[in-house]
mmCIF file of C-alpha atoms in Angstrom:
data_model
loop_
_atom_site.group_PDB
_atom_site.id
_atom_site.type_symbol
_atom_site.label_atom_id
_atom_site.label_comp_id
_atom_site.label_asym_id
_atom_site.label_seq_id
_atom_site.Cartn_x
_atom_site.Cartn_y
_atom_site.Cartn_z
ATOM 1 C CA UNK D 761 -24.106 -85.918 44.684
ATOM 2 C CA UNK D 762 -24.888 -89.694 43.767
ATOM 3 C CA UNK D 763 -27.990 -91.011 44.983
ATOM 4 C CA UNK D 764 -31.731 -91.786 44.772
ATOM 5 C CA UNK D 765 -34.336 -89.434 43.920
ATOM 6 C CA UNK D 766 -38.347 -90.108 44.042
ATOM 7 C CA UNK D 767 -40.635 -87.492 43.179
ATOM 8 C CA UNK D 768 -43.491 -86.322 44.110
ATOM 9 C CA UNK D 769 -42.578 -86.319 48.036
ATOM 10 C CA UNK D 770 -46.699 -86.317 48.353
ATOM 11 C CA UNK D 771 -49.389 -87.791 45.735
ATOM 12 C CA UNK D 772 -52.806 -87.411 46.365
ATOM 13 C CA UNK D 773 -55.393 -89.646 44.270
ATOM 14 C CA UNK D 774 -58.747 -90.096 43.421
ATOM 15 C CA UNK D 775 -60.166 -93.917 43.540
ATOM 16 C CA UNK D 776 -60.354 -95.603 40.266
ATOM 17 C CA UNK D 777 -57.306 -93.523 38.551
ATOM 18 C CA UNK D 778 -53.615 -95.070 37.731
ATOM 19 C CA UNK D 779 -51.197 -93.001 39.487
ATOM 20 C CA UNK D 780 -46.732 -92.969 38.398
ATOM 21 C CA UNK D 781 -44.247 -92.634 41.037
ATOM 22 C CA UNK D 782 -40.683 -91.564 39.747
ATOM 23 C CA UNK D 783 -37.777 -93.127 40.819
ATOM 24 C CA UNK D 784 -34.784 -92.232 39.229
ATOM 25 C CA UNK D 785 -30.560 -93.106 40.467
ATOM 26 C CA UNK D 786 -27.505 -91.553 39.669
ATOM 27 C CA UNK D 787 -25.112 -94.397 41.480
ATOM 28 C CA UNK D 788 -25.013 -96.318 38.123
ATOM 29 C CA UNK D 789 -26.498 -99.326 40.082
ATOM 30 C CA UNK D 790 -27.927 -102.405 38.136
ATOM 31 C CA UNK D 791 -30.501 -103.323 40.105
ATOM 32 C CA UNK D 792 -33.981 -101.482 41.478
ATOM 33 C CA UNK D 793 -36.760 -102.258 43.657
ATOM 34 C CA UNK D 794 -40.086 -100.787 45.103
ATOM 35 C CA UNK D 795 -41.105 -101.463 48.215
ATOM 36 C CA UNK D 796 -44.292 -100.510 50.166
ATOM 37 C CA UNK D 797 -44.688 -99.502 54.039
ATOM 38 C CA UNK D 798 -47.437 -99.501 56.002
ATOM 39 C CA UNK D 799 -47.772 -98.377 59.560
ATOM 40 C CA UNK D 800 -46.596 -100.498 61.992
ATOM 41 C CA UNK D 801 -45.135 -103.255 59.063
ATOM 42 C CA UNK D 802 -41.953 -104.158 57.265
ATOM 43 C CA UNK D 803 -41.474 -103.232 54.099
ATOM 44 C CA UNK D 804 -42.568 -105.393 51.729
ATOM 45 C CA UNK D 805 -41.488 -106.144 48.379
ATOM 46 C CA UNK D 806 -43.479 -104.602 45.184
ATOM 47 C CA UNK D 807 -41.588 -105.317 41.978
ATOM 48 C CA UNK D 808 -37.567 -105.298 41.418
ATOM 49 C CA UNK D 809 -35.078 -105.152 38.174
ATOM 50 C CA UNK D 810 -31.986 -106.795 37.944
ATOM 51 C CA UNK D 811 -30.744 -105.339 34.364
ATOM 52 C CA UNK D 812 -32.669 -102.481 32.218
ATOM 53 C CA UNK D 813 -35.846 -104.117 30.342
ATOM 54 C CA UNK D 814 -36.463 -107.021 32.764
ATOM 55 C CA UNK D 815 -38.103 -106.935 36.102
ATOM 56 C CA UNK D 816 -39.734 -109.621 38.247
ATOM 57 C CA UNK D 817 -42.926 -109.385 40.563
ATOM 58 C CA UNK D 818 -42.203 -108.997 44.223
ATOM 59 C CA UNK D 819 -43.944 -110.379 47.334
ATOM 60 C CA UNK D 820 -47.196 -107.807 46.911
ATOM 61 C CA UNK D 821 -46.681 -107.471 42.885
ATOM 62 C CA UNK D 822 -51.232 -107.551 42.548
ATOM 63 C CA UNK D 823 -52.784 -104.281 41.132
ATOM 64 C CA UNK D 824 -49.231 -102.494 40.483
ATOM 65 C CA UNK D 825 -46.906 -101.842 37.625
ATOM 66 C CA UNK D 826 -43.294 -101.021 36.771
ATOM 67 C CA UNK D 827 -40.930 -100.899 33.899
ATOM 68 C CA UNK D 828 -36.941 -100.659 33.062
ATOM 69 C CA UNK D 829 -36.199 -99.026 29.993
ATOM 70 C CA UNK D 830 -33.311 -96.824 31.503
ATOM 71 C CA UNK D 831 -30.428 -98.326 33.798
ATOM 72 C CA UNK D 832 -31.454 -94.961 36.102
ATOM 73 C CA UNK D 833 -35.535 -94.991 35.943
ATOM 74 C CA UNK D 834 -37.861 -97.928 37.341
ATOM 75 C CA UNK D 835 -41.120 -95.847 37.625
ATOM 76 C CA UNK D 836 -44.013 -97.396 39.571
ATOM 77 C CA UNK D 837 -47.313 -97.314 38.126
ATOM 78 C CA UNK D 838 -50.259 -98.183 40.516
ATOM 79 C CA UNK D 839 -53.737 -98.942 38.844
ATOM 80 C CA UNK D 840 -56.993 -98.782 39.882
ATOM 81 C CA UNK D 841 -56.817 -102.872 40.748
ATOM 82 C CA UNK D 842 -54.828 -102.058 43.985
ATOM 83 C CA UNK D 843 -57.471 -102.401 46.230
ATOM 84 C CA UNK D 844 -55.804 -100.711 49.500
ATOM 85 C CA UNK D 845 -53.005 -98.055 47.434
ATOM 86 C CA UNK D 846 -52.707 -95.565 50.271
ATOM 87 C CA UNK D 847 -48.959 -96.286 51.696
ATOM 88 C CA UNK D 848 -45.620 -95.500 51.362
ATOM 89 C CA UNK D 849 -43.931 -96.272 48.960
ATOM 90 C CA UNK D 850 -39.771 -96.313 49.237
ATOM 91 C CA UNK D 851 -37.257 -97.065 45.801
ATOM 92 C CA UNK D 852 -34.195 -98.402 46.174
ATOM 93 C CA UNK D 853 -31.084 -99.552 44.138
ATOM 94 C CA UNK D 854 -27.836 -101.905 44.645
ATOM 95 C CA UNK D 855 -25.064 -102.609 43.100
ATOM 96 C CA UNK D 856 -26.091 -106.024 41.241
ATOM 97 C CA UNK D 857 -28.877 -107.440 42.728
ATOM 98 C CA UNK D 858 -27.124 -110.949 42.146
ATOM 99 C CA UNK D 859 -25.791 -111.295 45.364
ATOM 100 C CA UNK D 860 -27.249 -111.448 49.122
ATOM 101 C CA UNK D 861 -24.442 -109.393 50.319
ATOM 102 C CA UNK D 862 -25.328 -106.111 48.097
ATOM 103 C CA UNK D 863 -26.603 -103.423 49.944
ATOM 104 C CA UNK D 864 -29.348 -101.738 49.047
ATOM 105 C CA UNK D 865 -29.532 -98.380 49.109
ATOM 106 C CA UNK D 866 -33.449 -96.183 49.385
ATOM 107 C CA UNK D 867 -34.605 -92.870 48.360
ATOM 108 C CA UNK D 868 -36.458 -91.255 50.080
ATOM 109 C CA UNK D 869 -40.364 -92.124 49.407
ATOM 110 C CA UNK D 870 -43.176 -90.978 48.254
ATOM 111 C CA UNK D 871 -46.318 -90.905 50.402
ATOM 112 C CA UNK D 872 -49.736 -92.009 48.301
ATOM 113 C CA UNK D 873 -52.915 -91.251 49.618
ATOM 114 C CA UNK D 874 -56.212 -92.504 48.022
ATOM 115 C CA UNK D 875 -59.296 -89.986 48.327
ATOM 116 C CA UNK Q 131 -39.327 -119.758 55.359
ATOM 117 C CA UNK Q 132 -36.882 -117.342 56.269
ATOM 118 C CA UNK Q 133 -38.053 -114.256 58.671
ATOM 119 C CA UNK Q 134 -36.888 -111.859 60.943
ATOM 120 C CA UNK Q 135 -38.681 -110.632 64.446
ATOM 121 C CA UNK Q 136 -38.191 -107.473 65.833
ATOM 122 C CA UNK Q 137 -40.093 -108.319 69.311
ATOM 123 C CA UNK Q 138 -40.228 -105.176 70.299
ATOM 124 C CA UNK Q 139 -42.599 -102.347 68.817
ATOM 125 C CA UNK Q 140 -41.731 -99.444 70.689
ATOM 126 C CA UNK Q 141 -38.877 -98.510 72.921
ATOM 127 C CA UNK Q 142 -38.548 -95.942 75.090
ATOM 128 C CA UNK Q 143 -34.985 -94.480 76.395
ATOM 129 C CA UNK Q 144 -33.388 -91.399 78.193
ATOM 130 C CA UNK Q 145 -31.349 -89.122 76.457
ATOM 131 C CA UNK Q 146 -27.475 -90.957 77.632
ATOM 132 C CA UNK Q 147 -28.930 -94.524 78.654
ATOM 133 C CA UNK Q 148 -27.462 -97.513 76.521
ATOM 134 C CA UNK Q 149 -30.024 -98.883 74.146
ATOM 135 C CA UNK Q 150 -30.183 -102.593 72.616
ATOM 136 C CA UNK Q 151 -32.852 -103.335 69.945
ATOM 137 C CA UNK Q 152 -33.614 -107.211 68.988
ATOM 138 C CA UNK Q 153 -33.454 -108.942 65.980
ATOM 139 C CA UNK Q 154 -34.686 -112.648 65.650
ATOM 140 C CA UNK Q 155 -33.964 -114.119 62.193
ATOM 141 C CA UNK Q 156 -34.647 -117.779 61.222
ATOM 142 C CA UNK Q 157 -32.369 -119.043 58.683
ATOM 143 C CA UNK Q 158 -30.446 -122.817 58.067
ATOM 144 C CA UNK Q 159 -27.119 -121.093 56.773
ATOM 145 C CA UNK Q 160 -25.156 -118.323 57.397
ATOM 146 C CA UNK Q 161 -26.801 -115.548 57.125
ATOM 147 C CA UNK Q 162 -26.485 -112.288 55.824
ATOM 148 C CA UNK Q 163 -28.237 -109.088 57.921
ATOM 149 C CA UNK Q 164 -28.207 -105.852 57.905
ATOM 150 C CA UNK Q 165 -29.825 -102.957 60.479
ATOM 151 C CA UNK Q 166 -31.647 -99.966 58.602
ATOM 152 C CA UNK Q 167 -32.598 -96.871 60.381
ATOM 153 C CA UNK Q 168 -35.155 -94.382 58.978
ATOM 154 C CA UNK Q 169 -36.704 -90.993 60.212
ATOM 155 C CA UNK Q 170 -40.381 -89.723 59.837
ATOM 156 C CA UNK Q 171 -41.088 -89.620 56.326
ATOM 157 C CA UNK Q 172 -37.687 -90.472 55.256
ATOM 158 C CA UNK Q 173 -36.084 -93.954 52.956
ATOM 159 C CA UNK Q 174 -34.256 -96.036 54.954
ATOM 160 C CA UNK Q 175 -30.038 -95.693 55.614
ATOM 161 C CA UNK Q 176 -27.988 -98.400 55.834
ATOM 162 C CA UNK Q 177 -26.718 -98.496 59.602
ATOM 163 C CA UNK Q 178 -24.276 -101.763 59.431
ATOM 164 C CA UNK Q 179 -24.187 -105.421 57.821
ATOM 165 C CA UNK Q 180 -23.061 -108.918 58.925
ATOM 166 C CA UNK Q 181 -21.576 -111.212 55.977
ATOM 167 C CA UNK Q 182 -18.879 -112.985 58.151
ATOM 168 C CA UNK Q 183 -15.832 -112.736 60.149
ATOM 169 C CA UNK Q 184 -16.245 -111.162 63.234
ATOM 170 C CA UNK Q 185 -19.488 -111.174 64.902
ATOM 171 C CA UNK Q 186 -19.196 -107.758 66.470
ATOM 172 C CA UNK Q 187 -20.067 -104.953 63.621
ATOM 173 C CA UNK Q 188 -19.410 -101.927 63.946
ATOM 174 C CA UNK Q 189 -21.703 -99.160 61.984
ATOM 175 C CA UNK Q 190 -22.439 -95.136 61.707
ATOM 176 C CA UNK Q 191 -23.684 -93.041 64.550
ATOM 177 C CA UNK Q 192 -21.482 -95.474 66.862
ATOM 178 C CA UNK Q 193 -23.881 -98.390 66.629
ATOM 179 C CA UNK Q 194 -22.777 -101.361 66.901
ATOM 180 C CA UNK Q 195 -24.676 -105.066 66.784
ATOM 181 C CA UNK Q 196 -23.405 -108.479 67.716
ATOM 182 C CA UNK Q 197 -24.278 -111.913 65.642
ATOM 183 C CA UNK Q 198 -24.859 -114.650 67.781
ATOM 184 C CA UNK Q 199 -25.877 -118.316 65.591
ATOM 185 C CA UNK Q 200 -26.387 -119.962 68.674
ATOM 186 C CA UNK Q 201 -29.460 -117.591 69.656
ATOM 187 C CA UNK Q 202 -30.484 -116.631 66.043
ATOM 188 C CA UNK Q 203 -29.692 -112.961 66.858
ATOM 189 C CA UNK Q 204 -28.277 -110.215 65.600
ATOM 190 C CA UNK Q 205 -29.155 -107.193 68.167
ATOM 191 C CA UNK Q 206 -28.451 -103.564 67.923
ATOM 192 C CA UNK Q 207 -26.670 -101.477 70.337
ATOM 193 C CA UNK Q 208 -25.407 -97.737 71.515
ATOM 194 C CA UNK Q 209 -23.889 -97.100 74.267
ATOM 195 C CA UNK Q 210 -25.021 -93.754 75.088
ATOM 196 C CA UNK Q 211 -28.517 -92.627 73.003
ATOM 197 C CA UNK Q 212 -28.799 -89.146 71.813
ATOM 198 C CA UNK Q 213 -32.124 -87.377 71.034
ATOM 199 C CA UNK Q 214 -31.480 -87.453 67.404
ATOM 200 C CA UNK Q 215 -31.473 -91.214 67.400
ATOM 201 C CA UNK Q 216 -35.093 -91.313 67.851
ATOM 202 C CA UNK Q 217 -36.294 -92.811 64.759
ATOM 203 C CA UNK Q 218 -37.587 -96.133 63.355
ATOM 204 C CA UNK Q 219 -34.992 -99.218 63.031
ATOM 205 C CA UNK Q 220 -35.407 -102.028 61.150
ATOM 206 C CA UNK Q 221 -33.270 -105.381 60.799
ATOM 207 C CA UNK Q 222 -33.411 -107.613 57.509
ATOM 208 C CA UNK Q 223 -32.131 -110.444 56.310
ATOM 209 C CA UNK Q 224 -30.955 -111.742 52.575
ATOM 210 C CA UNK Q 225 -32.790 -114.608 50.867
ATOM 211 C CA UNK Q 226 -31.308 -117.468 50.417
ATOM 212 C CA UNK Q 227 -33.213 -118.037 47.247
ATOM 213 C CA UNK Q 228 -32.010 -117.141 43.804
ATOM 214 C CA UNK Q 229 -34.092 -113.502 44.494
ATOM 215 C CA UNK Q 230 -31.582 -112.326 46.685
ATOM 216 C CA UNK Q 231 -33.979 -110.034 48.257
ATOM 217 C CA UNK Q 232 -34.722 -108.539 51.716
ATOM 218 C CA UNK Q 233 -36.636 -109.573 54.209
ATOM 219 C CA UNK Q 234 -37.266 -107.420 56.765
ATOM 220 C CA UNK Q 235 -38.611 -107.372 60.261
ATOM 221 C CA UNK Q 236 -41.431 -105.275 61.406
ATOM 222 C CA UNK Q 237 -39.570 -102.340 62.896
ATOM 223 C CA UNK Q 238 -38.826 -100.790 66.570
ATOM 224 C CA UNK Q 239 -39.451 -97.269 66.842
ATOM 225 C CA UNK Q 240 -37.076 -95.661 69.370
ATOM 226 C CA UNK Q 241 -38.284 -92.518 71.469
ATOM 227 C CA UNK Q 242 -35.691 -90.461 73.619
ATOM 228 C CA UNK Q 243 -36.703 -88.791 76.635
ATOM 229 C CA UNK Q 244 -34.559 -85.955 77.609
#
């Protein structure tokens, strides 16, 4: 089955440590994003990759990390300079990313919480 | 600067009723939208999308939504809700800047009575 995978489904951390989401996609899609949800709020736009080994800061890019070696990976790192990292976080890929009609399409998220 | 307004934050719906969920967006152009649904702790799935042509869309689950420039609207509707439609729905909009991002609105999160 084609689609997007984020692991783990639940990631517990301790304040003041750097914490990896996975995102990984098997639709051979060129372009990847991370978004983050809070309750009651939109998702808003963390970091996104239009081709392997570039990437561009997002809307909420402060205190978070990402790169693009592999067409199918754009892991999320989040550092200890996000000041508020509990959230969910959702991955998602399209087609091209060059075009406002591409659809994106999400996994389905990984829930941090901050201890 | 484009955004989209989902005035309402929860609605509430028996099981069989019709449903209709707002979407404000504010944009100079034509614009291009789209109507996400997601369930507790789950990513988002694509429900429909607006480009052009016809301004009634129809989508999965028999949703449908209707573009209307000369309100700014592009609302979601059912005609009959089940129980398993209770979940979160969001509307978005494309960018019109060289990003070619999403914005999206806030959410409505549907509850069915039965």
């Amino acid at each position: 089955d084609g689609g997007i995978t984020q692991s783990p489904k639940y990631l517990f951390r301790k304040e003041g440590q750097n914490v990896t989401l996975s995102c990984e996609q098997n639709l051979n899609h060129d372009a990847m994003y991370w978004y983050r949800q809070d309750p009651g709020q939109g998702l808003r736009l963390i970091y996104y990759s239009q081709i392997v080994n570039d990437f561009q800061k997002g809307d909420i890019a402060e205190g978070y990390s990402v790169s693009r070696e592999k067409k199918e990976s754009f892991p999320l790192t989040v550092t200890s300079a996000q000041k508020n990292p509990t959230a969910f976080y959702l991955c998602a890929s399209s087609i091209a990313g060059t075009s406002r009609t591409d659809t994106q399409y999400f996994g389905p998220g990984t829930r941090l919480t901050v201890l | 600067a484009q955004s989209v307004t989902q005035p309402d934050i929860h609605i509430t719906v028996s099981e069989g009723a019709s449903l209709e969920l707002r979407c404000n967006y504010s944009y100079g152009a034509t614009p291009y939208l789209f109507w996400y649904v997601q369930s507790p702790g789950q990513g988002l799935q694509l429900l429909l999308k607006y480009f052009s042509g016809d301004t009634l869309v129809q989508g999965i689950k028999g949703f449908e939504a209707e573009f209307k420039r000369s309100q700014s609207s592009f609302n979601l509707r059912k005609p009959s809700v089940h129980w398993s439609d209770a979940a979160e729905y969001f509307c978005a909009v494309g960018r019109m800047d060289s990003s070619h991002k999403l914005i999206f609105g806030s959410g409505t999160r549907l509850l069915v009575r039965p």
